[in-house]
Short mmCIF file of C-alpha atoms in Angstrom, two decimals:
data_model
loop_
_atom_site.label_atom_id
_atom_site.label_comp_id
_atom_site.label_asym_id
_atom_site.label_seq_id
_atom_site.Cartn_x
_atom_site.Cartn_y
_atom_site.Cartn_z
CA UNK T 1 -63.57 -56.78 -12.10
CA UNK T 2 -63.47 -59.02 -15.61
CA UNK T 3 -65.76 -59.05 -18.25
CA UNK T 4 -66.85 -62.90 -17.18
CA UNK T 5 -68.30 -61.33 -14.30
CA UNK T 6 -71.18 -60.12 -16.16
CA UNK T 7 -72.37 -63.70 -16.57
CA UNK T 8 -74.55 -65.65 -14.93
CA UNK T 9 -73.06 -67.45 -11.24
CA UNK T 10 -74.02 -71.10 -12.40
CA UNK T 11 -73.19 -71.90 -8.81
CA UNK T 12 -75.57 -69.48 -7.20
CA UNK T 13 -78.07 -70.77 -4.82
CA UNK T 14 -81.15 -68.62 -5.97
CA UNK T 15 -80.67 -70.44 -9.38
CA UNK T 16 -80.65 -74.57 -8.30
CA UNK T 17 -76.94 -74.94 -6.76
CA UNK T 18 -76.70 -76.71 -4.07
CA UNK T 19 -73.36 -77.75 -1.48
CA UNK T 20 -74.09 -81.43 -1.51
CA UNK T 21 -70.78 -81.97 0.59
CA UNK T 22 -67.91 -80.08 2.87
CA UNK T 23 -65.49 -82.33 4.53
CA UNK T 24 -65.41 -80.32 7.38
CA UNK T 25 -67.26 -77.34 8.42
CA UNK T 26 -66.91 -76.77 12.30
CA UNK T 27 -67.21 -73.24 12.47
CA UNK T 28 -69.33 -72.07 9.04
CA UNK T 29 -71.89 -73.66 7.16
CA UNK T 30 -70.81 -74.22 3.68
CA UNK T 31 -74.61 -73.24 2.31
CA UNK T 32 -73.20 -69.83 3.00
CA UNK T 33 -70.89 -70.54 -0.02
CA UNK T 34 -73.21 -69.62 -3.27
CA UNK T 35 -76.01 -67.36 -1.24
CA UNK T 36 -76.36 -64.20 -2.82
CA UNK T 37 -75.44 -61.10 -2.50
CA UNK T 38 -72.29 -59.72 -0.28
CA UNK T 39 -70.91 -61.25 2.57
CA UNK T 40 -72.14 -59.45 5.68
CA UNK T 41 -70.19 -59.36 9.02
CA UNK T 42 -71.37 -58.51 12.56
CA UNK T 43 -68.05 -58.23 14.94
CA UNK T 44 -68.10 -59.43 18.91
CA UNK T 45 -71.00 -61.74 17.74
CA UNK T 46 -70.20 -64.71 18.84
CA UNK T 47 -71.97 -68.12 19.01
CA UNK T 48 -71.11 -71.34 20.50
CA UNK T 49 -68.46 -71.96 17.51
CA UNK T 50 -67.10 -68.90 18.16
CA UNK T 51 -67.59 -65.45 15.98
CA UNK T 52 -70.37 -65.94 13.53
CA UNK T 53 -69.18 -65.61 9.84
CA UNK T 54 -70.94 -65.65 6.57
CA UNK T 55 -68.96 -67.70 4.49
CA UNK T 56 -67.25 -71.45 5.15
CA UNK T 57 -65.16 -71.62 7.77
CA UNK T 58 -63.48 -75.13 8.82
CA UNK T 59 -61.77 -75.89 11.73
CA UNK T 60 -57.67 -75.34 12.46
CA UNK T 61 -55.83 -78.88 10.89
CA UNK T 62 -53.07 -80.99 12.94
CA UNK T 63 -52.44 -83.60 10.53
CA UNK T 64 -51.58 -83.81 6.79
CA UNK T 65 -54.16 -82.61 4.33
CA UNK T 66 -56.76 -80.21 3.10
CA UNK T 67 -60.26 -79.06 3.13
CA UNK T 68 -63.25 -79.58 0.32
CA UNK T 69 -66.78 -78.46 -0.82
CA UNK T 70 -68.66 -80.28 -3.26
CA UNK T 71 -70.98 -78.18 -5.43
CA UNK T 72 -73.43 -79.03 -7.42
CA UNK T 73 -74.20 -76.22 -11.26
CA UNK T 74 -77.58 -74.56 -10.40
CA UNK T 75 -77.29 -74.58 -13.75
CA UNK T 76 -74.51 -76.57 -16.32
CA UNK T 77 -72.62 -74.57 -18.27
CA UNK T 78 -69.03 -73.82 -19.76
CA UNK T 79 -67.26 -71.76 -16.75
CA UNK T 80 -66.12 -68.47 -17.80
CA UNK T 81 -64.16 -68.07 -14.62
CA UNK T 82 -64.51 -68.17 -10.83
CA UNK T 83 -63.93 -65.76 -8.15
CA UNK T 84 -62.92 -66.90 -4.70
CA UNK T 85 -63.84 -64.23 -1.97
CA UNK T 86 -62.74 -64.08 1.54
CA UNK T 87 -64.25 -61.30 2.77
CA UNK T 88 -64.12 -60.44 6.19
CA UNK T 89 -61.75 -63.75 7.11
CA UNK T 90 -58.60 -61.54 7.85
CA UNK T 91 -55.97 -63.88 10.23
CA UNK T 92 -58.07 -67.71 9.51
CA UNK T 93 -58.00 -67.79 5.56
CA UNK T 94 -56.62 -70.28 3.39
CA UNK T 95 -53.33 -69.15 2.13
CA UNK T 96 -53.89 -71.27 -1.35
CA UNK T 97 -57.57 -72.73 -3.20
CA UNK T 98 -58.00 -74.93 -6.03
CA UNK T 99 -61.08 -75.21 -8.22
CA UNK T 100 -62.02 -78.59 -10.42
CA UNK T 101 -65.11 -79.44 -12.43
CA UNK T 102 -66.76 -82.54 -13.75
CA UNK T 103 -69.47 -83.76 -16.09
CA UNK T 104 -71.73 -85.91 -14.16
CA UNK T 105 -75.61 -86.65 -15.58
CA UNK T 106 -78.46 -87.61 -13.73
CA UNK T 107 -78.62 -86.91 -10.13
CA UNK T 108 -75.38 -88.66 -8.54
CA UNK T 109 -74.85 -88.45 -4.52
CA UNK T 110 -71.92 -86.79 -2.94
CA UNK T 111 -69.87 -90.54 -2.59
CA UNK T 112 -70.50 -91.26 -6.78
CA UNK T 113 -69.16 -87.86 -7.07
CA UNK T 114 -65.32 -88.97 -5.55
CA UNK T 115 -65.18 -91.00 -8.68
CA UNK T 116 -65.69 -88.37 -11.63
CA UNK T 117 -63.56 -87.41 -13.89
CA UNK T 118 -62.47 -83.97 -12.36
CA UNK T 119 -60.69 -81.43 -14.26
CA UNK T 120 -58.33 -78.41 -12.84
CA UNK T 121 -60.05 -75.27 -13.70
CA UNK T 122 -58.12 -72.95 -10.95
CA UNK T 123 -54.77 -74.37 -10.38
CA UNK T 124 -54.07 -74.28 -6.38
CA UNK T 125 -53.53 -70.69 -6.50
CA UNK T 126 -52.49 -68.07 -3.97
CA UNK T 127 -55.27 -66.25 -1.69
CA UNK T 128 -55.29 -62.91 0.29
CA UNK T 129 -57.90 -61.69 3.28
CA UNK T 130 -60.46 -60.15 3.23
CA UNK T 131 -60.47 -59.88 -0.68
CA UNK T 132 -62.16 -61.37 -3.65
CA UNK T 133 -59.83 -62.78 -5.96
CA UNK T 134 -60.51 -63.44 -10.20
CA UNK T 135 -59.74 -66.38 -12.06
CA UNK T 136 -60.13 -66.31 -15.77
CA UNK T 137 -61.28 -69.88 -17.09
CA UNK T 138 -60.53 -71.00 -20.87
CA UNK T 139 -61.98 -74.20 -21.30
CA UNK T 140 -65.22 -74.57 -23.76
CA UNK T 141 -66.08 -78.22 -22.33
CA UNK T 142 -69.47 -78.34 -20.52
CA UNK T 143 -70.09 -78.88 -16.26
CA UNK T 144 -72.41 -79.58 -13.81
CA UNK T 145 -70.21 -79.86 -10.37
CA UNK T 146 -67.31 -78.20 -9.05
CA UNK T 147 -65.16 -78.84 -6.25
CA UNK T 148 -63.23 -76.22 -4.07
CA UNK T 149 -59.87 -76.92 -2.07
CA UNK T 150 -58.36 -75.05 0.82
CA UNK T 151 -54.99 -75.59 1.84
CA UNK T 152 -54.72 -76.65 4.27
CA UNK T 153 -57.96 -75.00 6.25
CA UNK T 154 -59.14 -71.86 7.18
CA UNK T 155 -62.70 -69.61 5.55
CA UNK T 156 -64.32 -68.62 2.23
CA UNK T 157 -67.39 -66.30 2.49
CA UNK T 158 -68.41 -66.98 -1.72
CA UNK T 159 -67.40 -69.28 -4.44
CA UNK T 160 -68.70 -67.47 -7.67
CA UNK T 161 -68.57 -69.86 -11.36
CA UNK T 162 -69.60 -67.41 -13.88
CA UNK T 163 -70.23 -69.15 -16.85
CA UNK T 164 -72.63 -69.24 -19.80
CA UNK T 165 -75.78 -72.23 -19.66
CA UNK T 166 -75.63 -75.21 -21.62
CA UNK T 167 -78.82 -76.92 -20.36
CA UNK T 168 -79.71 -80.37 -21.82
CA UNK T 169 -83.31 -79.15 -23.93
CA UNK T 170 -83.66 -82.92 -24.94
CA UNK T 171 -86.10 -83.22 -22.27
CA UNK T 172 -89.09 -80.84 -23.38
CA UNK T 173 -89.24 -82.64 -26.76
CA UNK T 174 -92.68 -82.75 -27.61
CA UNK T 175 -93.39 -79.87 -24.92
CA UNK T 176 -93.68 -76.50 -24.23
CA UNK T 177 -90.82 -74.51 -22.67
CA UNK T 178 -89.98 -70.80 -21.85
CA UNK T 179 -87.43 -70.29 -24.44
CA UNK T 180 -86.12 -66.96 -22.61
CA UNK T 181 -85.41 -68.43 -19.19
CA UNK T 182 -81.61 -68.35 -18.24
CA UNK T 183 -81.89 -71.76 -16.83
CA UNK T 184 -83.10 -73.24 -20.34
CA UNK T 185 -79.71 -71.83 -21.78
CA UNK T 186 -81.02 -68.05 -22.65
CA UNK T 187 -78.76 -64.97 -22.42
CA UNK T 188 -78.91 -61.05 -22.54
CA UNK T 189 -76.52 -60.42 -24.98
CA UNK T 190 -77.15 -56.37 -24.99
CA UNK T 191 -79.03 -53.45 -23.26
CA UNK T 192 -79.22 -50.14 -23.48
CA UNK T 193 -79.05 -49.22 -20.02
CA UNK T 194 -78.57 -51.13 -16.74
CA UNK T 195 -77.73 -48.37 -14.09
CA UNK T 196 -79.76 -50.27 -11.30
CA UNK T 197 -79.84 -53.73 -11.76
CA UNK T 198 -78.46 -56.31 -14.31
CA UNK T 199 -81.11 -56.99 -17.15
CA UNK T 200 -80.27 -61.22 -16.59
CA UNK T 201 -82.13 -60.52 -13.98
CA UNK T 202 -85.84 -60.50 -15.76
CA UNK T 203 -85.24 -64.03 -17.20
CA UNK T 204 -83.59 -65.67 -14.23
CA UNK T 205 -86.05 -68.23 -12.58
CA UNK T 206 -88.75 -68.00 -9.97
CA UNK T 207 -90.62 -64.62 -9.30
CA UNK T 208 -88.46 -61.13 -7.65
CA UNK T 209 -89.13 -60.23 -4.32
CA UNK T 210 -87.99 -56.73 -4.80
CA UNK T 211 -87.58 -54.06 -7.52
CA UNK T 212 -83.64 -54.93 -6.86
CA UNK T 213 -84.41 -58.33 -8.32
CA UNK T 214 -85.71 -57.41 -12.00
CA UNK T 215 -84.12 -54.92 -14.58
CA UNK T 216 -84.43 -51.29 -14.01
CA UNK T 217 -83.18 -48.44 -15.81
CA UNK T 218 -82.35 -44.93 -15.39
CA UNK T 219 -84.74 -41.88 -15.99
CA UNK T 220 -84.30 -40.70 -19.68
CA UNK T 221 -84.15 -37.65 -20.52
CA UNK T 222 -83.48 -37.73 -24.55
CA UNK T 223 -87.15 -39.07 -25.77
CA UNK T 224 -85.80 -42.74 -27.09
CA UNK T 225 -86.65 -45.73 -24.99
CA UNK T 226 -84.61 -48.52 -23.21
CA UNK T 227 -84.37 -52.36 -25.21
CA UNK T 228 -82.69 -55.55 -24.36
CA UNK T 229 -81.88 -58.49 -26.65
CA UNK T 230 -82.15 -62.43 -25.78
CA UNK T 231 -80.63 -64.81 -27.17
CA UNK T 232 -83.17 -67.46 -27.22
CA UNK T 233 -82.22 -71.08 -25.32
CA UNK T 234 -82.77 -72.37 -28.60
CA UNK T 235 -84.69 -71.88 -32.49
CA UNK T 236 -88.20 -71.60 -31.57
CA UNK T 237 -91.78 -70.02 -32.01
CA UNK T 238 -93.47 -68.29 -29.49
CA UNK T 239 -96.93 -68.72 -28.18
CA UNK T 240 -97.22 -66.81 -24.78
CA UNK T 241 -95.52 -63.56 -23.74
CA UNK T 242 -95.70 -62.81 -20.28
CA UNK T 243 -94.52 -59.40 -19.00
CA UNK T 244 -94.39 -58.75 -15.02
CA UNK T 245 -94.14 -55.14 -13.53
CA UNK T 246 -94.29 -57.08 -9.87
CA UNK T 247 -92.89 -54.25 -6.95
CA UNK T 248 -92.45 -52.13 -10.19
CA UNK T 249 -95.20 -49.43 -8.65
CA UNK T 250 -94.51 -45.93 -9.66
CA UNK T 251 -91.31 -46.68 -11.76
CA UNK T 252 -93.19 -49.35 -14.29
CA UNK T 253 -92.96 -48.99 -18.32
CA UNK T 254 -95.94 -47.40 -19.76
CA UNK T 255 -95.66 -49.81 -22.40
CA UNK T 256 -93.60 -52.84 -24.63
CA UNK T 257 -93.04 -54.27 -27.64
CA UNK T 258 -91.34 -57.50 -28.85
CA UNK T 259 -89.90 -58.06 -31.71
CA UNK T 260 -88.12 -61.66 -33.30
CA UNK T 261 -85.02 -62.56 -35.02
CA UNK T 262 -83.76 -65.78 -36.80
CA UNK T 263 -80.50 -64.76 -37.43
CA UNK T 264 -79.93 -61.50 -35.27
CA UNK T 265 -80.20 -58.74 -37.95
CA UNK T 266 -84.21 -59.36 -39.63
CA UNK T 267 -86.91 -58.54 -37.11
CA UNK T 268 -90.67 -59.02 -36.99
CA UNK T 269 -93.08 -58.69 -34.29
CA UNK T 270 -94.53 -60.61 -31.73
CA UNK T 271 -96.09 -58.28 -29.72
CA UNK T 272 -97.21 -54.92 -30.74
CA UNK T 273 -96.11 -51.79 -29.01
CA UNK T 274 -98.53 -52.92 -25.87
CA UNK T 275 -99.77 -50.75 -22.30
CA UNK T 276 -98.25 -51.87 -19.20
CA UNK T 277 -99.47 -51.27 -15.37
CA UNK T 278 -97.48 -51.14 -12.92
CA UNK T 279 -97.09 -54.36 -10.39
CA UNK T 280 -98.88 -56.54 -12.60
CA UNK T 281 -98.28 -59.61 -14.36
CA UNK T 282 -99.35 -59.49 -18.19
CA UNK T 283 -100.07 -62.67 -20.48
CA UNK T 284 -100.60 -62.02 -24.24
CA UNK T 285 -101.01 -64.74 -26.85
CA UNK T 286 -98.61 -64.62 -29.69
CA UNK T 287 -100.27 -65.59 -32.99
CA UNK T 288 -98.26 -67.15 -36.12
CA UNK T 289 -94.90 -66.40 -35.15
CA UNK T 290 -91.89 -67.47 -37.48
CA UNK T 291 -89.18 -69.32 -35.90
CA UNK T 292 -87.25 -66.82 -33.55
CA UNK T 293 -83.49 -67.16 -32.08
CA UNK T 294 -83.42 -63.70 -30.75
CA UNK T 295 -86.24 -62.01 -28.92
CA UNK T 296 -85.82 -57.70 -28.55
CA UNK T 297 -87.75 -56.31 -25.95
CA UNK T 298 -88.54 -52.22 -25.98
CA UNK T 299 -90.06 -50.61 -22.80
CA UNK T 300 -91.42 -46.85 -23.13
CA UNK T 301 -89.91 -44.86 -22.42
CA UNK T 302 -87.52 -46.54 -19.82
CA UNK T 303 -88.33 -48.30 -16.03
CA UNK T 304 -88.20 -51.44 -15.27
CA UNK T 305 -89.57 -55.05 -15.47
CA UNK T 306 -89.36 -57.68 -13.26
CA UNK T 307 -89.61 -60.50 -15.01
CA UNK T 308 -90.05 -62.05 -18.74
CA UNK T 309 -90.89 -65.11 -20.19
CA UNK T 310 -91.69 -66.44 -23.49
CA UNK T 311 -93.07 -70.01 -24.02
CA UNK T 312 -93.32 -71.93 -26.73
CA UNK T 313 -91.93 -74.72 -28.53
CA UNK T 314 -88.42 -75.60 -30.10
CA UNK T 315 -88.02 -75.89 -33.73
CA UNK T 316 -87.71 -79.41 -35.20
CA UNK T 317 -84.24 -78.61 -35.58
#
């Protein structure tokens, strides 16, 4: 493991990507590319392709060439680095990959796409079975697509692209926003504890379907209490705080607090030290807040939350 895989998968289905293209994909859907979680593998079951993998799978090439997927950022960002996985394909895996990326605004279709201007983030690089494999990326320009190569054929069960969001804000000018969503460009940049599930979790979008989809912490045992900081998508002041303990039933906080921060090291409040039930989604106005960059949230004495959002409005700068 690498530090980049701490970061968000910009890629990842659950968060807006999408595999607008594959130029082949006889024997495995290429949506199985960015679902989450692990590949899973069932042996002897077979279908009428043959045995049933999760992961991309094309068919065996007799003439000249290679394979591609087309992917389309859930979320744009600068890529941090990629990890290739073949899990589970042991003798029909591609013995080399390449990753590219590309800018491309608006909503372009799969054929627009053959025209961008891609760039070589994974150079065609050398690939094992059954194995995930780690590519550092160093390269601070911005993407929304990415395109995987095979060589010449053969299965990938996930394409990861960790990376860090640069969304474009330009478009809630004049309106509201929820300054602490991941997909707006917000980050966890610290914790105090993550021992069941990663605290990016309680900002990513759309609502958690299970406890293993929000932030939970470990039982503590010391009589302190468990925090996370946000960096904010952008300057901004806060209106609405709204705190959900959803599937959180006996291991909810008994209560939060959120505090502000322009610069990171000065903190006032936005919410007083507040009670909390469990499975329960909580909406408390935020009065004359300054302009905040950094949001710290405090549960007592430790738990879990499943999600967390705070709207408001960008600052005029």
């Amino acid at each position: 493991m690498t530090e980049f895989t701490a970061l968000p998968d910009l890629a990842l289905r659950s968060l807006g990507g999408s595999v607008v293209a594959a130029n082949d994909e006889s024997f495995a859907e290429r949506e199985n590319l960015i679902r989450p979680g692990r590949p899973a593998f069932r042996p002897h079951t077979f279908g009428a392709k043959g045995q049933v993998y999760d992961g991309w799978e094309t068919r065996r090439r007799r003439e000249p060439g290679h394979d591609w997927a087309l992917l389309r950022l859930g979320m744009p960002g600068v890529i941090r680095g990629v990890v290739i996985d073949t899990a589970w394909f042991k003798g029909n895996y591609p013995p080399h990959a390449r990753v590219e990326a590309a800018e491309v605004e608006g909503y372009p279709t799969a054929a627009e796409l053959e025209t961008a201007d891609w760039v070589e983030v994974v150079p065609v690089s050398p690939l094992g079975g059954d194995a995930e494999h780690f590519f550092e990326v160093s390269d601070e320009r911005r993407y929304t697509h990415v395109r995987l190569s095979v060589f010449p054929d053969g299965g990938i069960a996930r394409l990861r692209v960790h990376g860090e969001v640069r969304c474009d804000l330009s478009v809630y000018e004049g309106l509201g926003l929820d300054l602490a969503a991941l997909e707006n460009g917000a980050l966890v940049t610290a914790c105090s504890d993550e021992f069941y599930s990663s605290p990016n979790n309680v900002i990513s979008p759309g609502l958690a379907r299970h406890q293993a989809e929000g932030w939970e912490t470990a039982r503590r045992r010391d009589g302190g209490n468990d925090w996370m900081v946000i960096r904010l998508a952008g300057s901004g002041i806060v209106r609405l705080a709204e705190i959900d303990t959803t599937n959180l039933v006996f291991n909810a906080p008994a209560e939060v607090e959120i505090t502000g921060s322009a610069d990171g090291g000065t903190w006032f409040p936005l919410l007083p030290r507040t009670r909390l039930l469990p499975d329960t989604r909580h909406r408390f106005r935020v009065e004359d807040a300054p302009v905040a960059a950094y949001a710290r949230v405090d549960i007592h004495p430790d738990g879990g939350l499943a999600r967390l959002r705070l709207h408001g409005f960008l600052a005029d700068d």
